[in-house]
Short mmCIF file of C-alpha atoms in Angstrom, two decimals:
data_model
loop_
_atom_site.label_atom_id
_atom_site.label_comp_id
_atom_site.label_asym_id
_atom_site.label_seq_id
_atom_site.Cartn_x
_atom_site.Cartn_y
_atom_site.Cartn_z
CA UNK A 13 0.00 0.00 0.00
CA UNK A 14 1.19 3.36 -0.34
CA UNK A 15 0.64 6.78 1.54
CA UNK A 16 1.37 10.39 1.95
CA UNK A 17 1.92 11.89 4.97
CA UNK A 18 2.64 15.77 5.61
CA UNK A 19 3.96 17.04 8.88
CA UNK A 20 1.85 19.51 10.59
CA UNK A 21 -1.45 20.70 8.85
CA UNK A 22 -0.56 24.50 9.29
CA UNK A 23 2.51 26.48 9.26
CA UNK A 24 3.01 30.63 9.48
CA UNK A 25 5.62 32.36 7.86
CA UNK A 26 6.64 35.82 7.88
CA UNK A 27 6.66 37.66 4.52
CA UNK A 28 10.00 36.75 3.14
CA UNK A 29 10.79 33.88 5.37
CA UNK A 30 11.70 30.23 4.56
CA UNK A 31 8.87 28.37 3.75
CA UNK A 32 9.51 24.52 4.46
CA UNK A 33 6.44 22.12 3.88
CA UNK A 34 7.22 18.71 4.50
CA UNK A 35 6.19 15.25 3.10
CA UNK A 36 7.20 12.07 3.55
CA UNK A 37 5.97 9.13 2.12
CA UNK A 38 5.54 5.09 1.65
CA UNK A 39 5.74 3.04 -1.22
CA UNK A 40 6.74 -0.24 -2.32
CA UNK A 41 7.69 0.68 -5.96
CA UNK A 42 9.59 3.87 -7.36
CA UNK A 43 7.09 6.60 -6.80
CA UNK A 44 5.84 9.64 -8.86
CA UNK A 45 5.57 12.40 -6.47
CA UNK A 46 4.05 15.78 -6.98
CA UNK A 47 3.01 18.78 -5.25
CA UNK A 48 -0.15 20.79 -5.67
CA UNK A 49 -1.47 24.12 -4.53
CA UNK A 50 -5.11 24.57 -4.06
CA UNK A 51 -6.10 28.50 -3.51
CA UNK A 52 -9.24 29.14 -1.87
CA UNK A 53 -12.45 28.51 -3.61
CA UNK A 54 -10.32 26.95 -6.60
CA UNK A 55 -9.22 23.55 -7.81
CA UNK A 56 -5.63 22.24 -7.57
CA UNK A 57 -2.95 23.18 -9.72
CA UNK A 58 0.07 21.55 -9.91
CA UNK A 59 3.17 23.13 -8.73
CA UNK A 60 6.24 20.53 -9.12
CA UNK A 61 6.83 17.08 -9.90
CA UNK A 62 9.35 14.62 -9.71
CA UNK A 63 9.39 11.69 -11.89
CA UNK A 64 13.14 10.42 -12.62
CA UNK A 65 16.20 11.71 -12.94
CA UNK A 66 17.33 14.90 -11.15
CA UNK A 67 16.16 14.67 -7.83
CA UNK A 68 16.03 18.63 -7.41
CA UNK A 69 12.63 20.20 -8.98
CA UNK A 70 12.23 23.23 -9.83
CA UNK A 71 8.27 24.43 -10.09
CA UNK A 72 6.47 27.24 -10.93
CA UNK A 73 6.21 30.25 -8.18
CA UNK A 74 10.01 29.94 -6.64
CA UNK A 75 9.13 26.65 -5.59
CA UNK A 76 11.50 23.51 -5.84
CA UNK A 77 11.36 20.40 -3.78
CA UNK A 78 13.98 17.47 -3.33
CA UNK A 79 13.19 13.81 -3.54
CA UNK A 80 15.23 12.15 -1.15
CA UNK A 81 14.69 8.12 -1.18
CA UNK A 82 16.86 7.30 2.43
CA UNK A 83 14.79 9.42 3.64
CA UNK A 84 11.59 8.60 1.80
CA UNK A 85 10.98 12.59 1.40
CA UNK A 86 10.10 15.23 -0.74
CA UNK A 87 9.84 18.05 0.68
CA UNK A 88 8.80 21.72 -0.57
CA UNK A 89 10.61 24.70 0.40
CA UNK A 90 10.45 28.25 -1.15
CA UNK A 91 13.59 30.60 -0.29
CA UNK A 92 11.08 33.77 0.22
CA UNK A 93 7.47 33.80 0.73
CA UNK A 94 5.18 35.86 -0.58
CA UNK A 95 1.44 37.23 0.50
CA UNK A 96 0.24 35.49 -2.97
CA UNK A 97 1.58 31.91 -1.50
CA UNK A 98 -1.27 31.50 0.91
CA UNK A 99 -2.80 28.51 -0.06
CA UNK A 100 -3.11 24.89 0.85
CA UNK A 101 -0.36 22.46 -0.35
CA UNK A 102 -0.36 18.78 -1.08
CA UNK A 103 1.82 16.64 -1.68
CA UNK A 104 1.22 13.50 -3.58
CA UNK A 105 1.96 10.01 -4.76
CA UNK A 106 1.49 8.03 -7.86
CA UNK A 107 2.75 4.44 -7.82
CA UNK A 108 1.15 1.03 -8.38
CA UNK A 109 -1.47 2.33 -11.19
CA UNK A 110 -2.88 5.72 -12.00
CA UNK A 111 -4.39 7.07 -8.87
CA UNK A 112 -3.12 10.02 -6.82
CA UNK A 113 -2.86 9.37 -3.12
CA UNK A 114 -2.62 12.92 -1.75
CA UNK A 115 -1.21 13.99 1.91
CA UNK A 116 -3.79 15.65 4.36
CA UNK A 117 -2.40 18.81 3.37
CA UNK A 118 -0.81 22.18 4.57
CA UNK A 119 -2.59 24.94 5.10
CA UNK A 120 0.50 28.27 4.64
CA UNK A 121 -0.56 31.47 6.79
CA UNK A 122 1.44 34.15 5.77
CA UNK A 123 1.94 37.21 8.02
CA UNK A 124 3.02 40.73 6.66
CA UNK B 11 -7.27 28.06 -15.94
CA UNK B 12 -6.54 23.74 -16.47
CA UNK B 13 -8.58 23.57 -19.71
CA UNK B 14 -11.12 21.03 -17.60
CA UNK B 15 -14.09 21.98 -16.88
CA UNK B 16 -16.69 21.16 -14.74
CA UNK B 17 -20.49 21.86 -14.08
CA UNK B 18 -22.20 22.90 -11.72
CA UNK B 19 -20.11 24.61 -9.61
CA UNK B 20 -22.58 24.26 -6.34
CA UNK B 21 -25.17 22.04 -5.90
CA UNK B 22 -27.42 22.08 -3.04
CA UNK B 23 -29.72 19.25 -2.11
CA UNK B 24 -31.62 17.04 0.22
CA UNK B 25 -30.84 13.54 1.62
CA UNK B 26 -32.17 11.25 -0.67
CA UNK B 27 -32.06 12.67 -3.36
CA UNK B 28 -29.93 11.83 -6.64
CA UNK B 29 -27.74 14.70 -8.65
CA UNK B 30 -25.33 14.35 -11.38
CA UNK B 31 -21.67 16.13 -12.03
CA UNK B 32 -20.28 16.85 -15.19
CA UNK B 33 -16.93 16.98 -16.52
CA UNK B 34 -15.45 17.77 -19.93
CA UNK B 35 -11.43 16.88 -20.02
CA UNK B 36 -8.94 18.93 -21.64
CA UNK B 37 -9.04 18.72 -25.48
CA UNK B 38 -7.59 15.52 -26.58
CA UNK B 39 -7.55 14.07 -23.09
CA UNK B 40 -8.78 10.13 -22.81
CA UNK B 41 -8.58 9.87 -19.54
CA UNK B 42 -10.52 11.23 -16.54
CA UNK B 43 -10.28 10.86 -12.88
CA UNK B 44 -12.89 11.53 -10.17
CA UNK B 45 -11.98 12.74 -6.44
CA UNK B 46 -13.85 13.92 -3.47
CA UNK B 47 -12.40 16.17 -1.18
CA UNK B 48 -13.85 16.62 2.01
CA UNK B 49 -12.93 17.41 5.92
CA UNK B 50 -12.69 14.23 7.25
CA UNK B 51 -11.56 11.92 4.78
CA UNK B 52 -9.32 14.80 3.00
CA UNK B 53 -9.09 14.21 -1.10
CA UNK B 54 -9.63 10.58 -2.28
CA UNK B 55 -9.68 8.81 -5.34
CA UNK B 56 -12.97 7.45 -6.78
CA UNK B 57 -12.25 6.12 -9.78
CA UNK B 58 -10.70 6.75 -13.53
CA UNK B 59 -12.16 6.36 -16.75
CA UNK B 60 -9.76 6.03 -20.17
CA UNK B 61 -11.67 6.46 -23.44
CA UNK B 62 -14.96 5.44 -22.39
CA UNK B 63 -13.78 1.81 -19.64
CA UNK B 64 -13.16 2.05 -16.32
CA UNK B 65 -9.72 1.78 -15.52
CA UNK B 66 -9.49 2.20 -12.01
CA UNK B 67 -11.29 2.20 -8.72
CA UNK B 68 -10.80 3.30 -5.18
CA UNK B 69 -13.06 4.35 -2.19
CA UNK B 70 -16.48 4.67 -4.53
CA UNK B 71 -19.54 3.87 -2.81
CA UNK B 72 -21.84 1.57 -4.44
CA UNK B 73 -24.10 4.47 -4.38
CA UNK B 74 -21.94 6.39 -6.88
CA UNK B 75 -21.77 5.94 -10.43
CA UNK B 76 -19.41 7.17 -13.82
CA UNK B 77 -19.60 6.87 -16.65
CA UNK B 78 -17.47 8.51 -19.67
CA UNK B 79 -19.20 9.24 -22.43
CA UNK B 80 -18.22 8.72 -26.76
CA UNK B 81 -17.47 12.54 -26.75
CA UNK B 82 -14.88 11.89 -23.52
CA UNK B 83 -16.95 13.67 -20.79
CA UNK B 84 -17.72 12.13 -18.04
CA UNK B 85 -20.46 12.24 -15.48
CA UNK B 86 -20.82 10.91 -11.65
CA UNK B 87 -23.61 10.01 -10.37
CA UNK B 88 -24.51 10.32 -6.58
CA UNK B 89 -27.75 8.85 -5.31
CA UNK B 90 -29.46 8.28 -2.10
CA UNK B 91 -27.50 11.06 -0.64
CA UNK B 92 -26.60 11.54 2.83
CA UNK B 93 -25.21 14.03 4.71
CA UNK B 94 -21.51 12.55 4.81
CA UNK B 95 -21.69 12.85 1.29
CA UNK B 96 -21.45 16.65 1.32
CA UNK B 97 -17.71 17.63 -0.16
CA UNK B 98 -15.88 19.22 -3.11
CA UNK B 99 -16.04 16.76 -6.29
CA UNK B 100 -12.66 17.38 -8.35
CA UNK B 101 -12.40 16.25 -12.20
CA UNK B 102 -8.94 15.92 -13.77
CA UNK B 103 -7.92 14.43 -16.97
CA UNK B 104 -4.80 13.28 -18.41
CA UNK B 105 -4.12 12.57 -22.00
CA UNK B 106 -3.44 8.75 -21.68
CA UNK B 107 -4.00 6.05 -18.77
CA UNK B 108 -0.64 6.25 -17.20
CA UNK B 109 -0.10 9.74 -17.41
CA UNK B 110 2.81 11.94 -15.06
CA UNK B 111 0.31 14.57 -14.27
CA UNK B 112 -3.19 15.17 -14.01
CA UNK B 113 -4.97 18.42 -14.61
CA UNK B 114 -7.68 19.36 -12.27
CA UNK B 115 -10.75 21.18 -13.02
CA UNK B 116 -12.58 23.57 -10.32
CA UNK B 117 -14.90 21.29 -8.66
CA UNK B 118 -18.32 21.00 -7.62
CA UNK B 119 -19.20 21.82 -4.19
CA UNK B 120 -21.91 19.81 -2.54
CA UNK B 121 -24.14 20.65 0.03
CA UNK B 122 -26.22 17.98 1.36
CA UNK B 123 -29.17 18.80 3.70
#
């Protein structure tokens, strides 16, 4: 079986702070693993994803996340955040067929 | 904007009662994927349809139905609501059965009462 699970379900940042969202996950084959954002009111769009190769990803918005597979991670960070990145985040899996199994998800506060 | 659409964008009903969601993939998609999203089970996979078969299935109650249709939209079926069933219904599509990524349409928001 495979699952996604993200550490803590809301984090604050200051404007231009670190933002670190983190997800770690299970699976018995090589997994796809994606993040999406998911702004109020609106459907989820992806942000990143890591398939093979380079495990550094660089996404859209100043995000990048690393797959680490010791560690059975892939976390999200963003060097500076921004008003605009308040949102919910999750992070999610695709292995054994063609379903995504999503985290429980992040909701990001950021504070002027 | 994903390119998928979906319709309606609230729905508001009674227990009991039957309703039906629509979804049109992006153009030249053949594959769709229902999800629910709601605040105690979080977003889970229903099931996938690839050119007009079911592909795949995961936590779909019997009272649910999909079908996708010879133009490649699709359409879920909820019956004998309850109140649990109340949630945000999520399309995506992807343009073949093992895709990398799926894109996500809007949603329908359900209110069950």
């Amino acid at each position: 079986a495979q699952s996604v699970t993200q550490l803590g379900s809301h984090v604050s940042v200051s404007e231009g702070a670190l933002v670190l969202l983190r997800c770690n996950y299970s699976s018995s084959v090589p997994p796809y693993l994606f993040w999406y954002v998911q702004y109020p009111n609106q459907g989820l769009q992806l942000l990143l994803k890591y398939t093979t190769g380079a495990t550094l990803v660089k996404g859209i918005n100043g995000f990048e996340a690393e797959f680490k597979k010791s560690e059975t991670s892939f976390h999200l960070t963003k060097p500076s955040a921004h008003m605009s990145d308040a949102a919910e985040y999750f992070c999610a899996l695709k292995a054994a067929g063609n379903k995504l199994t999503f985290g429980g998800g992040t909701r990001v506060l950021v504070k002027p | 904007d994903s390119g998928v659409t979906q319709t309606p964008k609230h729905l508001i009903t009674a227990t009991g009662q039957r309703v039906t969601l629509r979804c049109s993939p992006r153009s030249g998609d053949l594959s769709v994927y229902w999800y629910q999203q709601s605040l105690d089970q979080g977003l889970q996979f229903l099931i996938q349809y690839y050119n007009g078969e079911e592909r795949a299935k995961g936590n779909i109650l019997e009272r649910f139905s999909a079908q996708q249709f010879p133009d490649l939209h699709s359409e879920l079926n909820l019956s004998s609501l309850e109140l649990g069933d109340s949630a945000l219904y999520f399309c995506a599509s992807s343009p073949f059965m093992d895709s990398y990524e799926q894109y996500f349409g809007p949603g329908t928001r359900l209110t069950v009462t």
